[in-house]
CSV table of C-alpha atoms and ligand atoms in Angstrom, one decimal:
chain,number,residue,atom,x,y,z
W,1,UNK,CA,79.7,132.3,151.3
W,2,UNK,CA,82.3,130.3,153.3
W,3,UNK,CA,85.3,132.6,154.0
W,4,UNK,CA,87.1,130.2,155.9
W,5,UNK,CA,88.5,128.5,152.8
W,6,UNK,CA,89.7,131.4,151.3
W,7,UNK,CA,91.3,133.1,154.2
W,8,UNK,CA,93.2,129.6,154.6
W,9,UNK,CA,94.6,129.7,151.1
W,10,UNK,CA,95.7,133.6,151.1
W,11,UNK,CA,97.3,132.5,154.6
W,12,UNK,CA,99.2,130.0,152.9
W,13,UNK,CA,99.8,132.2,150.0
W,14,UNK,CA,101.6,134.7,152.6
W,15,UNK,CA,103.9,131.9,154.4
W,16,UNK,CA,104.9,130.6,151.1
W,17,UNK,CA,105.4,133.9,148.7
W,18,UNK,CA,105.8,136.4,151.6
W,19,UNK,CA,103.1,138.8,150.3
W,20,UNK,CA,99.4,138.8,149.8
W,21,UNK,CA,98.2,136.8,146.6
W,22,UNK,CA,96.6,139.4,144.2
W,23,UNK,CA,93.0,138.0,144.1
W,24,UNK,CA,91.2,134.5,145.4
W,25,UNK,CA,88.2,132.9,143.3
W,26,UNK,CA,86.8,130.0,144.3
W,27,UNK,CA,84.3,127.3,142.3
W,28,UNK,CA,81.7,125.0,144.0
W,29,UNK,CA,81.4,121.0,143.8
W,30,UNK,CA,78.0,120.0,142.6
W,31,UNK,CA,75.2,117.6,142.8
W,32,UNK,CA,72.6,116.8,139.6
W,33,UNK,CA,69.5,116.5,140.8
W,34,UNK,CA,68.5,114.4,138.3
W,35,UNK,CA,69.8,114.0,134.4
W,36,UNK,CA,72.6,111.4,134.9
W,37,UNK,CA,75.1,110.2,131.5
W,38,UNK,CA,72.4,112.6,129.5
W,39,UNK,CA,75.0,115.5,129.0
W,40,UNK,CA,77.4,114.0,126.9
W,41,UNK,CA,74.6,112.7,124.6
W,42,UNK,CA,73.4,116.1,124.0
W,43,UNK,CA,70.3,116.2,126.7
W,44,UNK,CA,69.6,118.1,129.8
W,45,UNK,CA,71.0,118.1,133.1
W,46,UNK,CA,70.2,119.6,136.3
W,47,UNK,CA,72.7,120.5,138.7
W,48,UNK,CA,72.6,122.8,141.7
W,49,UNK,CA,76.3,124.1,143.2
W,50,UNK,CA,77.1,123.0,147.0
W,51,UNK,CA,78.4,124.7,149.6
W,52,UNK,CA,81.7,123.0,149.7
W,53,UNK,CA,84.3,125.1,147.5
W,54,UNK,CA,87.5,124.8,146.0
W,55,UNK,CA,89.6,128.4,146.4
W,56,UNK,CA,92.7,129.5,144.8
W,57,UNK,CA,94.7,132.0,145.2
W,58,UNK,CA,96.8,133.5,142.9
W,59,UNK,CA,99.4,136.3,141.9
W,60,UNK,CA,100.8,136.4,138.9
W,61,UNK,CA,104.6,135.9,137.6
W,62,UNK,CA,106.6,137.2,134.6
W,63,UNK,CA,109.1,133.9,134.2
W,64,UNK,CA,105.8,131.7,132.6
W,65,UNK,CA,106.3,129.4,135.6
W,66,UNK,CA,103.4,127.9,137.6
W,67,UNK,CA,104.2,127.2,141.0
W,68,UNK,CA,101.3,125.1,142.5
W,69,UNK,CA,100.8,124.5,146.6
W,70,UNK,CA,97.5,123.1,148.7
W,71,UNK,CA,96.8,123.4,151.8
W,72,UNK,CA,94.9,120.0,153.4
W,73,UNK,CA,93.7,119.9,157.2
W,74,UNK,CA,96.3,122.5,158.0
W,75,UNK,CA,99.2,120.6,156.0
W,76,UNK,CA,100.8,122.4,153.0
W,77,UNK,CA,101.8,120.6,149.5
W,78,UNK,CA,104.2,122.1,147.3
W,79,UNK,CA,104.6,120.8,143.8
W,80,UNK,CA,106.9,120.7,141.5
W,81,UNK,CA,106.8,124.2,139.4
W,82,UNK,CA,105.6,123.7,135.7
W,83,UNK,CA,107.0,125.5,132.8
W,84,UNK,CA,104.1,126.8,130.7
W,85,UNK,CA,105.8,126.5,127.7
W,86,UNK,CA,106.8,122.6,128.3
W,87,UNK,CA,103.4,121.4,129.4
W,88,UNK,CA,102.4,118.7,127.1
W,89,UNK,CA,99.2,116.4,127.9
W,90,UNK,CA,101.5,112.9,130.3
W,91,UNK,CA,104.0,115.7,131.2
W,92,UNK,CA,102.5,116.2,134.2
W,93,UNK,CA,100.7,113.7,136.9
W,94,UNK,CA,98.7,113.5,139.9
W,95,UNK,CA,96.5,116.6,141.2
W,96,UNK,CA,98.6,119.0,139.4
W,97,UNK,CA,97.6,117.8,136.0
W,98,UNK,CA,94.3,119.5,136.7
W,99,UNK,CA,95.2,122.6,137.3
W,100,UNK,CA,98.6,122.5,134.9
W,101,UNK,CA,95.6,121.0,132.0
W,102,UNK,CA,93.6,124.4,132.7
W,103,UNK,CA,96.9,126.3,132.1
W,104,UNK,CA,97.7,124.8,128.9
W,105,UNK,CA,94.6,124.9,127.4
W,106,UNK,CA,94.4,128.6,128.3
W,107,UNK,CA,97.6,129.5,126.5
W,108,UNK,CA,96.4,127.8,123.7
W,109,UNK,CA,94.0,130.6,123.8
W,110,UNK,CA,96.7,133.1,124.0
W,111,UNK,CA,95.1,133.9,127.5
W,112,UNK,CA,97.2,133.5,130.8
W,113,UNK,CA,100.8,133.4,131.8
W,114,UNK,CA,102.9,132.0,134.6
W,115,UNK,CA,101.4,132.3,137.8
W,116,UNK,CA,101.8,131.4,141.6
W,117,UNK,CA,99.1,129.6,142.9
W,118,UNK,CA,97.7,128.3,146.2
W,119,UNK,CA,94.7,125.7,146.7
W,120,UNK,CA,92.4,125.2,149.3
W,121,UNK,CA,89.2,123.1,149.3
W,122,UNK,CA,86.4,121.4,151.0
W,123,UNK,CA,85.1,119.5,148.1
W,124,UNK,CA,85.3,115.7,149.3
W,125,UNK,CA,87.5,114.2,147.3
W,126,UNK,CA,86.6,111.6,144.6
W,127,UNK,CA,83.1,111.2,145.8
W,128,UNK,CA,81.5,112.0,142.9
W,129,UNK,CA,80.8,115.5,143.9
W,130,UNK,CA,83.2,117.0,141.0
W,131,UNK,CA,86.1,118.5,143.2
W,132,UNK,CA,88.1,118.2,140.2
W,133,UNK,CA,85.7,120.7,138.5
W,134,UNK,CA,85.6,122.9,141.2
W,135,UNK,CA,89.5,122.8,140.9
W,136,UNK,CA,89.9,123.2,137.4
W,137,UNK,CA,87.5,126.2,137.4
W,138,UNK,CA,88.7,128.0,140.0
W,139,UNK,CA,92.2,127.6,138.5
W,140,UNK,CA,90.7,129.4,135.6
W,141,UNK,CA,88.7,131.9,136.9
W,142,UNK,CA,92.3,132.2,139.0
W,143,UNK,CA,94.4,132.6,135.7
W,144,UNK,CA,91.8,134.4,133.6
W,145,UNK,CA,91.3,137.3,136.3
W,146,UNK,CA,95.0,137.8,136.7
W,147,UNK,CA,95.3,138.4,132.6
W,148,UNK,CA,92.5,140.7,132.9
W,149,UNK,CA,90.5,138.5,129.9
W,150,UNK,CA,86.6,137.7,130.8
W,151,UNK,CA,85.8,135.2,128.4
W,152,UNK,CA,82.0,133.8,128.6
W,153,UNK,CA,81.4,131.3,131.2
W,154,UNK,CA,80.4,129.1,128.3
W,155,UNK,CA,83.9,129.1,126.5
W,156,UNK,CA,85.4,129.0,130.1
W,157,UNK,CA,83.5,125.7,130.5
W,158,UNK,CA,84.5,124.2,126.9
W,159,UNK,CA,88.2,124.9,127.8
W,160,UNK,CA,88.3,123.1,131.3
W,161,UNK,CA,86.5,120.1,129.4
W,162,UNK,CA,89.5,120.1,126.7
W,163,UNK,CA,91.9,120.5,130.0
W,164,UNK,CA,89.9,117.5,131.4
W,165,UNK,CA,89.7,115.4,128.1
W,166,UNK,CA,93.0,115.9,126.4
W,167,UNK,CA,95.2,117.0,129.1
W,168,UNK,CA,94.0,114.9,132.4
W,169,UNK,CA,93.1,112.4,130.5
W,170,UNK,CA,89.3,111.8,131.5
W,171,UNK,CA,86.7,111.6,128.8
W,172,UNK,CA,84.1,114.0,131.1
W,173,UNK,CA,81.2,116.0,129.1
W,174,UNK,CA,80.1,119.7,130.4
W,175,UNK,CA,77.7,119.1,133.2
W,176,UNK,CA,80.2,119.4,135.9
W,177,UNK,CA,82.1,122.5,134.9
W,178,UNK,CA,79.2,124.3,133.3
W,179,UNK,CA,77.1,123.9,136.7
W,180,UNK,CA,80.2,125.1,138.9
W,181,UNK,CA,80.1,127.6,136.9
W,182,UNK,CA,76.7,128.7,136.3
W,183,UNK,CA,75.0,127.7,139.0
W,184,UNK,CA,73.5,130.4,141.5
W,185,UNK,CA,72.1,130.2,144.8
W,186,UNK,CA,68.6,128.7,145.6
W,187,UNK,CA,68.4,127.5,142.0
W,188,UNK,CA,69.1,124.5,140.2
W,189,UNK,CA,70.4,124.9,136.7
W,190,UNK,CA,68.3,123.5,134.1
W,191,UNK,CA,70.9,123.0,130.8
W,192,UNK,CA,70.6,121.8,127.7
W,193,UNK,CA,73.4,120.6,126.6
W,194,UNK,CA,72.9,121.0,122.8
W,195,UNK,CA,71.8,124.4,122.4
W,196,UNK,CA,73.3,125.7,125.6
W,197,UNK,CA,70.1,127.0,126.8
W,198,UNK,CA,70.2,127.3,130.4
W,199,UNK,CA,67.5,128.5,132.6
W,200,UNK,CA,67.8,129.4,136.7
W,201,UNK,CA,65.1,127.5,138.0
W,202,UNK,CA,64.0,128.2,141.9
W,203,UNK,CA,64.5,125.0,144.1
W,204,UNK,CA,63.6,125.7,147.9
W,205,UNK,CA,62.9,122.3,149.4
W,206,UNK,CA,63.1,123.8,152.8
W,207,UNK,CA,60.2,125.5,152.2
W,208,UNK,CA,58.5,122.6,151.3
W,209,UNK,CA,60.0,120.8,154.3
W,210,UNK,CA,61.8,118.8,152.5
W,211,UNK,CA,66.5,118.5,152.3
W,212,UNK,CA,68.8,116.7,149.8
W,213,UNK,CA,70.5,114.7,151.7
W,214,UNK,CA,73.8,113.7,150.3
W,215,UNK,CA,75.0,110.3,150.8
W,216,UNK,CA,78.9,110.1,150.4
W,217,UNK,CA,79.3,106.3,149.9
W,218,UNK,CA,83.3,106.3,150.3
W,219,UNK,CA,83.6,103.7,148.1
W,220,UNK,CA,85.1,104.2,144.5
W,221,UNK,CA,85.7,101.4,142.4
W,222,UNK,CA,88.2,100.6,139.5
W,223,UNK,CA,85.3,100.9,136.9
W,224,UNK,CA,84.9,104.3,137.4
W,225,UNK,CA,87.0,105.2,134.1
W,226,UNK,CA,86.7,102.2,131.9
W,227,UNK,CA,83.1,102.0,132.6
W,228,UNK,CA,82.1,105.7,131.8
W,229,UNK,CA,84.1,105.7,128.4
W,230,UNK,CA,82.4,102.2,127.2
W,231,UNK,CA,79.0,104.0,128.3
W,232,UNK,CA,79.9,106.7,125.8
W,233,UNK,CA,81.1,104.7,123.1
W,234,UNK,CA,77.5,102.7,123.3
W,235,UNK,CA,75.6,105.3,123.1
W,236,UNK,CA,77.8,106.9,119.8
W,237,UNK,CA,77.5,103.2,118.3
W,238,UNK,CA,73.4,103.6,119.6
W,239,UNK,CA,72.9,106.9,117.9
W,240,UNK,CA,75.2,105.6,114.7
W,241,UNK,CA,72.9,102.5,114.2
W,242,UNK,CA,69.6,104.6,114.7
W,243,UNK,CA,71.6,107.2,112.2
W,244,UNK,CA,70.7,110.8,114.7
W,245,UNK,CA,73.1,112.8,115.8
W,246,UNK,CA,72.9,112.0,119.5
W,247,UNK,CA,70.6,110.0,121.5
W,248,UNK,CA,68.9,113.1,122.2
W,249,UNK,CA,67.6,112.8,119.2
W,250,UNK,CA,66.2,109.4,119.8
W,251,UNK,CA,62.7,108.4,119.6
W,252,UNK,CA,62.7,104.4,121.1
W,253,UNK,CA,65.0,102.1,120.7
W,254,UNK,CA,63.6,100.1,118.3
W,255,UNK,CA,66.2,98.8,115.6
W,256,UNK,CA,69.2,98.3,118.2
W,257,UNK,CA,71.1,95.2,118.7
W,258,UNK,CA,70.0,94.3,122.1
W,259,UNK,CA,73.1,95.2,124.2
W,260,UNK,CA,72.9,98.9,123.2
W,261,UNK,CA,68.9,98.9,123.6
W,262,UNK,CA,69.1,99.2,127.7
W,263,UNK,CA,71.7,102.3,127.1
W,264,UNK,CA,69.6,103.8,124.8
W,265,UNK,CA,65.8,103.1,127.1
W,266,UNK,CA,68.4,105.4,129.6
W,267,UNK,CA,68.9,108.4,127.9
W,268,UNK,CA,65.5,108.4,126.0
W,269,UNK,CA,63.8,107.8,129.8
W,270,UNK,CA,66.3,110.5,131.9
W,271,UNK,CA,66.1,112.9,129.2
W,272,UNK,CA,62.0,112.9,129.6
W,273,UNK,CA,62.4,112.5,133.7
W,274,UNK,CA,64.6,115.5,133.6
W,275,UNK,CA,61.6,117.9,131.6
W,276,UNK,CA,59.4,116.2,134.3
W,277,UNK,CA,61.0,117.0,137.1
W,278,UNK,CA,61.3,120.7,135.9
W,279,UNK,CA,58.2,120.8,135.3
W,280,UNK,CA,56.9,119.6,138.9
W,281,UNK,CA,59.4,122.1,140.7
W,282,UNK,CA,57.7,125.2,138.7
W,283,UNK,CA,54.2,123.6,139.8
W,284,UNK,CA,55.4,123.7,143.8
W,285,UNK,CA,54.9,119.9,143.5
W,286,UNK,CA,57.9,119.0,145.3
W,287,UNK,CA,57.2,115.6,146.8
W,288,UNK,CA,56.6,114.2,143.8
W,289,UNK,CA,60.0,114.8,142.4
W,290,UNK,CA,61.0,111.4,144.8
W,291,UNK,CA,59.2,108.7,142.4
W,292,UNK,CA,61.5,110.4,139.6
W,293,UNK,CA,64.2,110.0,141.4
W,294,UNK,CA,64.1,106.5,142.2
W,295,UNK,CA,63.2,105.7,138.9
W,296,UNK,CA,66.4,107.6,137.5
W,297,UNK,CA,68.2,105.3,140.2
W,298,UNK,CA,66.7,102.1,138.4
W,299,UNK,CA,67.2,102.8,135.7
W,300,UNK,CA,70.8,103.2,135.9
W,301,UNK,CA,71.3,100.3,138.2
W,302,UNK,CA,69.2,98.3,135.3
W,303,UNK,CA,69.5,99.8,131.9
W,304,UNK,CA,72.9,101.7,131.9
W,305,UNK,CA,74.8,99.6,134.8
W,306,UNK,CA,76.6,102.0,136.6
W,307,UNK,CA,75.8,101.4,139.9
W,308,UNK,CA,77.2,99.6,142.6
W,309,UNK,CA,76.0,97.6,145.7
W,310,UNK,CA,76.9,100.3,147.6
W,311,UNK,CA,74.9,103.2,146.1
W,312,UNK,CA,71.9,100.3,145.6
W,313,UNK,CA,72.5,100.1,149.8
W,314,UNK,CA,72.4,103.8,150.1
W,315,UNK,CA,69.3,104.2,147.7
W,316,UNK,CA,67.4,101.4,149.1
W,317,UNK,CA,67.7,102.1,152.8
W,318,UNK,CA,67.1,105.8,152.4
W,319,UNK,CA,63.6,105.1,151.0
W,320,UNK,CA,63.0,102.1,153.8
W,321,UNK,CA,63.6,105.1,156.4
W,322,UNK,CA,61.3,107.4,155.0
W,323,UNK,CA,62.6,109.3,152.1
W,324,UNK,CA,60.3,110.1,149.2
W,325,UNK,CA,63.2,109.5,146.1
W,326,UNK,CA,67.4,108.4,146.2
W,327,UNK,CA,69.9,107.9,143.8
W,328,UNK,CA,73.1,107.6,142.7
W,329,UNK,CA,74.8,110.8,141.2
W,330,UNK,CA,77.8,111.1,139.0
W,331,UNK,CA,79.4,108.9,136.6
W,332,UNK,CA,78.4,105.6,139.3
W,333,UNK,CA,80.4,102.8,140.6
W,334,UNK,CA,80.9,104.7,143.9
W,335,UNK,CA,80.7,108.1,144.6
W,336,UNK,CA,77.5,109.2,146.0
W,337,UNK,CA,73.9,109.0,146.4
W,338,UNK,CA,71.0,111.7,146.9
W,339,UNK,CA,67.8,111.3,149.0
W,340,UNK,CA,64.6,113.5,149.0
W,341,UNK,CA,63.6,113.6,152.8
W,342,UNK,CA,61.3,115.1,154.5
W,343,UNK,CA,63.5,117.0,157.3
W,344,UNK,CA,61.6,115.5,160.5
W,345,UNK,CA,62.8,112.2,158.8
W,346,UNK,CA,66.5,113.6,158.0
W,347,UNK,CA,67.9,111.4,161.6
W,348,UNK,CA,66.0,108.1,160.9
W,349,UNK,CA,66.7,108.3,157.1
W,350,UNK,CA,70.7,108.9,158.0
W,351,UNK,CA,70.6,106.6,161.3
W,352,UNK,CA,68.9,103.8,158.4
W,353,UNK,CA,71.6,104.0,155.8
W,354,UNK,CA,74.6,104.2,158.6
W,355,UNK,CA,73.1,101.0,160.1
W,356,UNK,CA,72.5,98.9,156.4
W,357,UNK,CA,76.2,99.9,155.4
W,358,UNK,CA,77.3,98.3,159.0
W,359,UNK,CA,75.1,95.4,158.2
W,360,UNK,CA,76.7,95.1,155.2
W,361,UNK,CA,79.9,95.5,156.3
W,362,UNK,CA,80.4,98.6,153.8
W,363,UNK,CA,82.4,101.8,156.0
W,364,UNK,CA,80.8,104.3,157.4
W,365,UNK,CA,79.0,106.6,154.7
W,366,UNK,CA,79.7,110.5,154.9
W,367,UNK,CA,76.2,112.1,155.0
W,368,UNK,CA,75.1,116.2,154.5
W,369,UNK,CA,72.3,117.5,154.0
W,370,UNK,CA,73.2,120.2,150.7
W,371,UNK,CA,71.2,123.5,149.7
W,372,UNK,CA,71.6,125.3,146.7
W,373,UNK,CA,74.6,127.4,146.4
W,374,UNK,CA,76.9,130.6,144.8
W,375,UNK,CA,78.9,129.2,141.4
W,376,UNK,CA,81.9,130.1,140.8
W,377,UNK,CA,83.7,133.7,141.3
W,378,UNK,CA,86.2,136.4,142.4
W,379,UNK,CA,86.0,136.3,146.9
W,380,UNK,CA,88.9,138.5,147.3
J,401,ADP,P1,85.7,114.0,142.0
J,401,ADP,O1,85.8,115.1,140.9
J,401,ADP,O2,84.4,113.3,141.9
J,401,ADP,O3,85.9,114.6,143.3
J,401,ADP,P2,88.0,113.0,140.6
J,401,ADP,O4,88.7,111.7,140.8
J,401,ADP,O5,87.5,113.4,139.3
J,401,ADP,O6,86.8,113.0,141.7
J,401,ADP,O7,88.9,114.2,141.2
J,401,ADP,C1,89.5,114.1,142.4
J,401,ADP,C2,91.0,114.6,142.3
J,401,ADP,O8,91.0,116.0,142.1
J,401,ADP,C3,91.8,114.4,143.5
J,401,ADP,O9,92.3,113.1,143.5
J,401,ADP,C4,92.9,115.4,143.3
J,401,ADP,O10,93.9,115.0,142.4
J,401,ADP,C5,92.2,116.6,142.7
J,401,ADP,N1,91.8,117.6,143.7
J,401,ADP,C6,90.5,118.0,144.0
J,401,ADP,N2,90.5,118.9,145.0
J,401,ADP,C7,91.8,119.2,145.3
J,401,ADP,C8,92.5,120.1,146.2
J,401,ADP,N3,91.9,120.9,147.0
J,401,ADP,N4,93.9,120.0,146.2
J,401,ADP,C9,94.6,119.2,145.4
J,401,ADP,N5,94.0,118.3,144.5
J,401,ADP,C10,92.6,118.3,144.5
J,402,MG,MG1,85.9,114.7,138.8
């Protein structure tokens, strides 16, 4: 566990409330391996947590004030204090509507009061890799510890979705919160969405000589939002016409006018890629996770149309240098991309995207390599 992050936001803690914060918790960012726009049609997902964290820390107060500060490359933001009992959903704006949303939501479940709290993160920001999640749960898990309540992790995931949805504003199912959350180290977490089975399932792709090598495009554009609700209004209209529940529950696509068909040919095909891919990781067969991949790349590009030339750059390239799989993760039009690469091929794979986004004249791309990591908890 990284204990930089949380030694810088109980420093700031001290400088701003002149005493130690009473506890830090912290919640990861996340990357799906594969399972894209299935979650909020009732299918499965599966996420593994990252390394990079999002840490608050907290003490609490009696006057049902939030105070909210964070710390960024060594420069402190303070925000305006909320009043619990005012917050409203379009009371509040900017980054402190995420952790405010988790606030009010909470009190609505008689759980939490006012509370000073500090933020520090490494999650990038906005690149897909859900440091709003990470935020939102570690504000929680912040707010939660401090009333002494330990809900389940799956009703603390249902509340930061109604902080996300009705407060924040963004219409976001339960992968990301549910895998910040659940996630565990060396595993990825295979979920059903529906039933809310999960399963810890062991991912080592060291051991197999292989990384995940993520591929931070930099580039987020304006269809981010409008995009990702009209996807999820399809696929309601999809499921209405072929009168199931969800598209989980879909068989083909027969019977669908033909602009829902390609939406629905998605989820049908990720859904089964997802079991797949399971499936190969308890058989050792690792390599062969990478045709999955790409095919989960095309057929968002194709069918469900959230990609972007960017992440089609990204994804392209990194299978030119040598990587067995790539796509795009997260809601699309930006964001980032994942590669399956074998790790004497990490340098070309990273040197052959760098130099197809120059050719392009894209920026430079931010590039990691990510391992499975520890969800969400208490550090201090
Ligand atoms: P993503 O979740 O993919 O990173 P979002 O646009 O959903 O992208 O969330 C990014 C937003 O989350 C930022 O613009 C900011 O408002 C908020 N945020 C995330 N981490 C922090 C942090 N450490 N401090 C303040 N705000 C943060
Ligand atoms: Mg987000």
């Amino acid at each position: 566990m990284n204990s930089t992050g949380s030694n810088i936001a109980a420093d700031a803690f001290r400088r701003l409330h002149g005493a130690a914060p009473a506890g830090v918790w912290s919640a990861p960012g996340r990357v799906n391996l594969i399972g894209e726009h299935t979650d909020y049609n009732d299918g499965f997902v599966l996420p593994f947590a990252i390394p990079h964290r999002t840490w608050v820390a907290a003490s609490p107060r009696e006057d049902g004030v939030i105070t909210l500060a964070s710390v960024q490359d060594g420069q402190v933001e303070v925000a305006e204090p909320v009043r619990l009992a005012e917050l409203e959903p379009g009371t509040v704006q900017g980054w402190v509507a995420y952790p405010a949303g988790v606030a009010w939501v909470l009190r609505q479940q008689g759980v939490g009061g006012g509370a000073d709290l500090v933020v520090a993160g490494d999650v990038p920001r906005g690149a897909g890799l859900s440091s709003s999640h990470s935020l939102e749960v570690a504000t929680a898990l912040a707010l939660l510890g401090l009333s002494g309540a330990d809900p389940s992790r799956s009703d603390i995931a249902k509340w930061v979705q109604q902080a996300e949805n009705d407060f924040v504003g963004a219409p976001t199912g339960l992968l990301d919160q549910t895998a910040s959350l659940c996630c565990t180290d060396a595993h990825v977490l295979f979920l059903d969405v529906r039933s809310g089975r999960q399963e810890q399932v062991p991912f080592d792709a060291g051991a197999h000589g292989l990384e995940v090598l993520v591929i931070d495009t930099r580039v987020s554009h304006s269809l981010v939002e409008s995009g990702y609700g009209e996807r999820r209004r399809g696929c309601e209209r999809a499921a209405d016409v072929l009168g199931v529940a969800s598209l989980r529950d879909a068989a083909g696509e027969e019977g669908l006018p033909d602009e829902l068909r390609p939406l629905a040919r998605h989820v049908i095909t990720e859904n089964e890629r997802v079991l797949k891919t399971v499936e190969l990781l308890k058989q050792e067969r690792y390599a062969e996770i990478g045709p999955l991949l790409s095919a989960s790349h095309a057929s968002l590009r194709d069918d469900y149309r959230v990609s972007c030339v960017e992440l089609d750059v990204a994804a392209e390239a990194a299978e030119k240098a040598g990587a067995l799989g790539a796509r795009m993760i997260g809601g699309g039009f930006g964001g980032s991309a994942i590669a399956l690469v074998p790790r004497e091929l990490r340098e070309r794979v990273e040197t052959g995207v760098a130099e197809a986004f120059a050719a392009h004249g894209f920026g430079s791309p931010r590039m990691f390599a990510a391992v499975p990591s520890a969800g969400a908890g208490r550090d201090v």
